[in-house]
Amino acid sequence: FGYYSDFESLRMESIEPLTRAQLEAIAGFTKIRYLELEGCIEKADLSFVADLPELEALSLGAHELDGTFLARMPSLRKLTIRGRFVDNEVLRSVLMNLSLRRLEIDGDRFDSDGMSALSALTLLNYLQVSNDQLDPEWLDHLSDFEELQSLVVKKCPLEDADLSRIAGAKKLEVVGLIDVNITGKGLSDLDSLDTLRTVSIWDSPVTDAGLSALSEVGSIEHVVLSNVAITGDGLRHLNTMMRLKSLQL
């Protein structure tokens, strides 16, 4: 590792935990800004991350997490945590670092209470949530995220009637919906978001009627649709969107 002490990005993936010598070597990479660790760190070993003074983005997969080390990382801006260990206690430990701007969470053991606690991250402007067990009521807490500009909902139980809850986040500019059970009929409820500029929908059963509802959201400038149930006839509804600048299919 010594020959590469000045690099800024490191990704490591392993089913075997790193040795103490390897951890000490990583801690010596004082220029690292992005660190991704997949299954190669034990819970007790994560404290070394706090010794990386310029670390801005940290991604942890398949780890148990004691978040106390996060309090010693004022430069951290983006955190990604995923795996079976992600529960309400883990989400509350994230509050050890109130400087976070971007948070991505993926698991099935946290609920609306854990999501509500995250509203204490007053600087958060990007949130991505993936949990196929998460009750849609967590969306009611979005109004507490005062600076939230981008929201991505992935593989969560979500139906058209739930989309009105998203409108509680009054500064949203970007909404991404991935692998959710919506036809799009509820998209018109996003019209109250004057700041909304981009809507992206992937792998969801959005229909031509759903695009008609989307066309009622007058502030949208960019639309991304991938693997949805629309036809050319449905795309005609987008002709009425006067501010639309780009369409990606």
Tab-separated table of C-alpha atoms in Angstrom:
chain	number	residue	atom	x	y	z
A	1	PHE	CA	0.000	0.000	0.000
A	2	GLY	CA	2.863	2.398	0.713
A	3	TYR	CA	3.432	3.314	-2.933
A	4	TYR	CA	-0.129	4.651	-3.235
A	5	SER	CA	-0.449	6.787	-0.121
A	6	ASP	CA	-1.630	9.851	-2.077
A	7	PHE	CA	-4.649	8.381	-3.861
A	8	GLU	CA	-8.098	9.795	-3.109
A	9	SER	CA	-10.418	6.802	-3.686
A	10	LEU	CA	-10.343	3.255	-2.320
A	11	ARG	CA	-12.808	0.401	-2.745
A	12	MET	CA	-12.289	-2.919	-0.974
A	13	GLU	CA	-14.477	-6.009	-1.067
A	14	SER	CA	-13.798	-9.254	0.774
A	15	ILE	CA	-15.538	-11.958	2.768
A	16	GLU	CA	-12.555	-12.070	5.122
A	17	PRO	CA	-11.874	-9.235	7.602
A	18	LEU	CA	-8.803	-7.129	6.955
A	19	THR	CA	-5.821	-7.704	9.200
A	20	ARG	CA	-4.693	-5.128	11.751
A	21	ALA	CA	-1.696	-4.298	9.553
A	22	GLN	CA	-3.941	-3.643	6.583
A	23	LEU	CA	-6.220	-1.406	8.646
A	24	GLU	CA	-3.247	0.596	9.852
A	25	ALA	CA	-2.077	0.950	6.258
A	26	ILE	CA	-5.468	2.337	5.173
A	27	ALA	CA	-5.430	4.760	8.093
A	28	GLY	CA	-2.186	6.110	6.643
A	29	PHE	CA	-3.889	7.149	3.398
A	30	THR	CA	-4.473	10.669	4.614
A	31	LYS	CA	-5.597	11.959	1.191
A	32	ILE	CA	-8.522	9.562	0.785
A	33	ARG	CA	-11.798	11.342	0.068
A	34	TYR	CA	-13.947	8.327	-0.939
A	35	LEU	CA	-13.833	4.973	0.853
A	36	GLU	CA	-16.022	1.943	0.110
A	37	LEU	CA	-15.746	-1.152	2.297
A	38	GLU	CA	-17.797	-4.209	1.442
A	39	GLY	CA	-17.807	-7.031	3.982
A	40	CYS	CA	-14.180	-6.726	5.028
A	41	ILE	CA	-14.365	-4.823	8.310
A	42	GLU	CA	-15.439	-5.973	11.747
A	43	LYS	CA	-17.579	-3.697	13.924
A	44	ALA	CA	-14.751	-3.064	16.371
A	45	ASP	CA	-12.366	-2.003	13.603
A	46	LEU	CA	-14.380	0.851	12.088
A	47	SER	CA	-12.938	3.505	14.392
A	48	PHE	CA	-9.849	3.763	12.177
A	49	VAL	CA	-12.012	5.538	9.578
A	50	ALA	CA	-12.183	8.582	11.856
A	51	ASP	CA	-8.421	9.018	11.415
A	52	LEU	CA	-8.838	9.885	7.718
A	53	PRO	CA	-8.887	13.698	7.906
A	54	GLU	CA	-10.127	14.437	4.375
A	55	LEU	CA	-12.719	11.656	3.998
A	56	GLU	CA	-15.879	13.080	2.423
A	57	ALA	CA	-17.752	9.930	1.322
A	58	LEU	CA	-18.002	6.609	3.152
A	59	SER	CA	-19.839	3.500	1.940
A	60	LEU	CA	-20.277	0.493	4.239
A	61	GLY	CA	-21.873	-2.801	3.254
A	62	ALA	CA	-22.589	-5.890	5.367
A	63	HIS	CA	-21.099	-4.410	8.533
A	64	GLU	CA	-22.383	-4.052	12.020
A	65	LEU	CA	-22.081	-0.407	12.884
A	66	ASP	CA	-21.192	1.455	16.035
A	67	GLY	CA	-21.667	4.991	14.835
A	68	THR	CA	-19.779	6.747	17.622
A	69	PHE	CA	-16.776	7.206	15.332
A	70	LEU	CA	-18.914	9.385	13.045
A	71	ALA	CA	-18.804	12.175	15.609
A	72	ARG	CA	-15.063	12.527	14.936
A	73	MET	CA	-15.466	13.049	11.174
A	74	PRO	CA	-16.400	16.691	10.505
A	75	SER	CA	-15.352	16.443	6.856
A	76	LEU	CA	-17.795	13.591	6.056
A	77	ARG	CA	-20.549	14.689	3.694
A	78	LYS	CA	-21.906	11.446	2.188
A	79	LEU	CA	-22.695	8.184	3.974
A	80	THR	CA	-23.989	4.956	2.432
A	81	ILE	CA	-24.973	2.058	4.705
A	82	ARG	CA	-26.556	-1.161	3.526
A	83	GLY	CA	-27.146	-4.635	4.876
A	84	ARG	CA	-29.157	-6.568	7.430
A	85	PHE	CA	-27.545	-4.646	10.281
A	86	VAL	CA	-29.267	-1.367	9.328
A	87	ASP	CA	-31.946	-0.873	11.996
A	88	ASN	CA	-33.352	2.055	13.999
A	89	GLU	CA	-30.397	2.027	16.380
A	90	VAL	CA	-27.988	2.331	13.479
A	91	LEU	CA	-29.982	5.211	12.001
A	92	ARG	CA	-29.869	7.031	15.314
A	93	SER	CA	-26.095	6.537	15.434
A	94	VAL	CA	-25.881	8.409	12.136
A	95	LEU	CA	-26.933	11.486	14.119
A	96	MET	CA	-23.434	11.471	15.577
A	97	ASN	CA	-22.484	13.448	12.467
A	98	LEU	CA	-24.795	16.365	11.776
A	99	SER	CA	-22.649	17.624	8.874
A	100	LEU	CA	-23.981	14.978	6.446
A	101	ARG	CA	-25.435	16.256	3.178
A	102	ARG	CA	-26.115	12.911	1.456
A	103	LEU	CA	-27.425	9.701	3.003
A	104	GLU	CA	-28.195	6.379	1.311
A	105	ILE	CA	-29.696	3.568	3.399
A	106	ASP	CA	-30.589	0.058	2.298
A	107	GLY	CA	-31.959	-2.632	4.611
A	108	ASP	CA	-35.177	-4.103	5.974
A	109	ARG	CA	-34.890	-3.709	9.754
A	110	PHE	CA	-35.564	0.019	10.197
A	111	ASP	CA	-38.994	1.638	10.304
A	112	SER	CA	-40.738	5.019	10.395
A	113	ASP	CA	-39.407	5.801	13.869
A	114	GLY	CA	-35.847	5.473	12.622
A	115	MET	CA	-36.611	7.640	9.603
A	116	SER	CA	-38.167	10.302	11.831
A	117	ALA	CA	-34.973	10.504	13.904
A	118	LEU	CA	-32.983	11.356	10.781
A	119	SER	CA	-34.787	14.685	10.460
A	120	ALA	CA	-32.226	16.010	12.951
A	121	LEU	CA	-29.780	16.036	10.010
A	122	THR	CA	-30.629	19.640	9.222
A	123	LEU	CA	-28.082	19.973	6.387
A	124	LEU	CA	-29.225	16.832	4.532
A	125	ASN	CA	-30.107	17.594	0.903
A	126	TYR	CA	-30.069	14.085	-0.641
A	127	LEU	CA	-31.804	10.997	0.721
A	128	GLN	CA	-32.049	7.541	-0.861
A	129	VAL	CA	-34.087	4.869	0.905
A	130	SER	CA	-34.432	1.168	0.036
A	131	ASN	CA	-36.481	-1.105	2.307
A	132	ASP	CA	-39.117	-3.533	1.054
A	133	GLN	CA	-40.672	-3.715	4.543
A	134	LEU	CA	-40.964	0.011	5.223
A	135	ASP	CA	-44.489	1.324	5.818
A	136	PRO	CA	-45.267	4.343	3.587
A	137	GLU	CA	-46.050	6.393	6.684
A	138	TRP	CA	-42.350	7.287	6.829
A	139	LEU	CA	-43.026	9.694	3.977
A	140	ASP	CA	-45.003	11.861	6.391
A	141	HIS	CA	-41.706	12.768	8.056
A	142	LEU	CA	-40.248	14.297	4.885
A	143	SER	CA	-41.645	17.680	5.855
A	144	ASP	CA	-39.165	17.664	8.761
A	145	PHE	CA	-36.180	17.542	6.376
A	146	GLU	CA	-35.955	21.276	5.825
A	147	GLU	CA	-33.122	21.281	3.246
A	148	LEU	CA	-33.998	18.107	1.330
A	149	GLN	CA	-33.661	18.662	-2.420
A	150	SER	CA	-33.340	15.119	-3.817
A	151	LEU	CA	-35.300	12.019	-2.824
A	152	VAL	CA	-34.866	8.506	-4.246
A	153	VAL	CA	-37.286	5.782	-3.129
A	154	LYS	CA	-36.200	2.292	-4.143
A	155	LYS	CA	-37.974	-1.039	-3.611
A	156	CYS	CA	-40.217	0.399	-0.907
A	157	PRO	CA	-43.930	-0.419	-0.537
A	158	LEU	CA	-45.345	2.586	-2.361
A	159	GLU	CA	-48.597	3.109	-4.237
A	160	ASP	CA	-50.129	6.048	-6.063
A	161	ALA	CA	-52.107	7.164	-3.023
A	162	ASP	CA	-48.833	7.589	-1.112
A	163	LEU	CA	-47.282	10.079	-3.542
A	164	SER	CA	-49.108	13.026	-1.963
A	165	ARG	CA	-46.979	12.449	1.152
A	166	ILE	CA	-43.827	13.270	-0.791
A	167	ALA	CA	-45.167	16.775	-1.406
A	168	GLY	CA	-44.478	17.564	2.243
A	169	ALA	CA	-40.808	18.168	1.395
A	170	LYS	CA	-41.233	21.684	0.067
A	171	LYS	CA	-37.719	22.160	-1.348
A	172	LEU	CA	-37.585	18.983	-3.444
A	173	GLU	CA	-36.042	19.448	-6.864
A	174	VAL	CA	-35.497	15.791	-7.797
A	175	VAL	CA	-37.702	12.742	-7.188
A	176	GLY	CA	-36.553	9.264	-8.205
A	177	LEU	CA	-38.813	6.210	-7.965
A	178	ILE	CA	-37.228	2.795	-8.549
A	179	ASP	CA	-39.021	-0.570	-8.517
A	180	VAL	CA	-42.155	0.688	-6.774
A	181	ASN	CA	-45.776	-0.306	-7.367
A	182	ILE	CA	-47.189	2.844	-8.920
A	183	THR	CA	-49.109	3.359	-12.158
A	184	GLY	CA	-48.409	7.076	-12.005
A	185	LYS	CA	-51.961	8.262	-11.387
A	186	GLY	CA	-50.849	9.881	-8.131
A	187	LEU	CA	-48.034	11.877	-9.716
A	188	SER	CA	-50.317	14.875	-10.140
A	189	ASP	CA	-50.146	15.310	-6.350
A	190	LEU	CA	-46.572	16.551	-6.810
A	191	ASP	CA	-47.881	19.686	-8.516
A	192	SER	CA	-47.728	21.555	-5.205
A	193	LEU	CA	-43.920	21.285	-5.298
A	194	ASP	CA	-42.993	24.494	-7.090
A	195	THR	CA	-39.290	23.618	-6.883
A	196	LEU	CA	-39.592	20.182	-8.532
A	197	ARG	CA	-37.523	19.994	-11.725
A	198	THR	CA	-36.728	16.309	-12.330
A	199	VAL	CA	-38.780	13.125	-12.042
A	200	SER	CA	-37.155	9.763	-12.775
A	201	ILE	CA	-39.025	6.468	-12.731
A	202	TRP	CA	-37.427	3.052	-13.272
A	203	ASP	CA	-38.757	-0.506	-13.224
A	204	SER	CA	-42.282	0.473	-12.206
A	205	PRO	CA	-45.697	-0.183	-13.852
A	206	VAL	CA	-46.319	3.437	-14.865
A	207	THR	CA	-48.987	3.611	-17.585
A	208	ASP	CA	-50.082	6.093	-20.236
A	209	ALA	CA	-52.665	7.420	-17.761
A	210	GLY	CA	-49.814	7.942	-15.327
A	211	LEU	CA	-48.035	10.152	-17.820
A	212	SER	CA	-51.208	12.185	-18.154
A	213	ALA	CA	-51.064	12.787	-14.397
A	214	LEU	CA	-47.368	13.638	-14.603
A	215	SER	CA	-48.078	16.260	-17.268
A	216	GLU	CA	-50.105	18.191	-14.664
A	217	VAL	CA	-46.922	18.966	-12.711
A	218	GLY	CA	-46.077	22.254	-14.359
A	219	SER	CA	-42.624	22.860	-12.876
A	220	ILE	CA	-40.924	19.752	-14.324
A	221	GLU	CA	-38.039	20.263	-16.752
A	222	HIS	CA	-36.531	16.772	-16.975
A	223	VAL	CA	-38.198	13.343	-17.152
A	224	VAL	CA	-36.460	9.962	-17.103
A	225	LEU	CA	-38.470	6.780	-17.787
A	226	SER	CA	-36.956	3.304	-17.903
A	227	ASN	CA	-38.690	-0.083	-18.052
A	228	VAL	CA	-42.182	1.296	-17.558
A	229	ALA	CA	-45.533	0.290	-19.128
A	230	ILE	CA	-46.045	3.243	-21.463
A	231	THR	CA	-46.688	3.520	-25.201
A	232	GLY	CA	-46.155	6.201	-27.788
A	233	ASP	CA	-49.696	7.396	-27.174
A	234	GLY	CA	-48.849	8.044	-23.551
A	235	LEU	CA	-45.823	10.137	-24.465
A	236	ARG	CA	-48.117	12.589	-26.224
A	237	HIS	CA	-49.324	13.748	-22.830
A	238	LEU	CA	-45.889	15.230	-22.238
A	239	ASN	CA	-46.416	17.689	-25.112
A	240	THR	CA	-48.417	19.862	-22.731
A	241	MET	CA	-45.488	20.275	-20.313
A	242	MET	CA	-44.372	23.760	-21.272
A	243	ARG	CA	-41.172	23.745	-19.190
A	244	LEU	CA	-39.963	20.283	-20.264
A	245	LYS	CA	-36.382	20.444	-21.557
A	246	SER	CA	-35.316	16.787	-21.709
A	247	LEU	CA	-36.873	13.333	-21.917
A	248	GLN	CA	-34.820	10.181	-21.447
A	249	LEU	CA	-36.290	6.774	-22.293
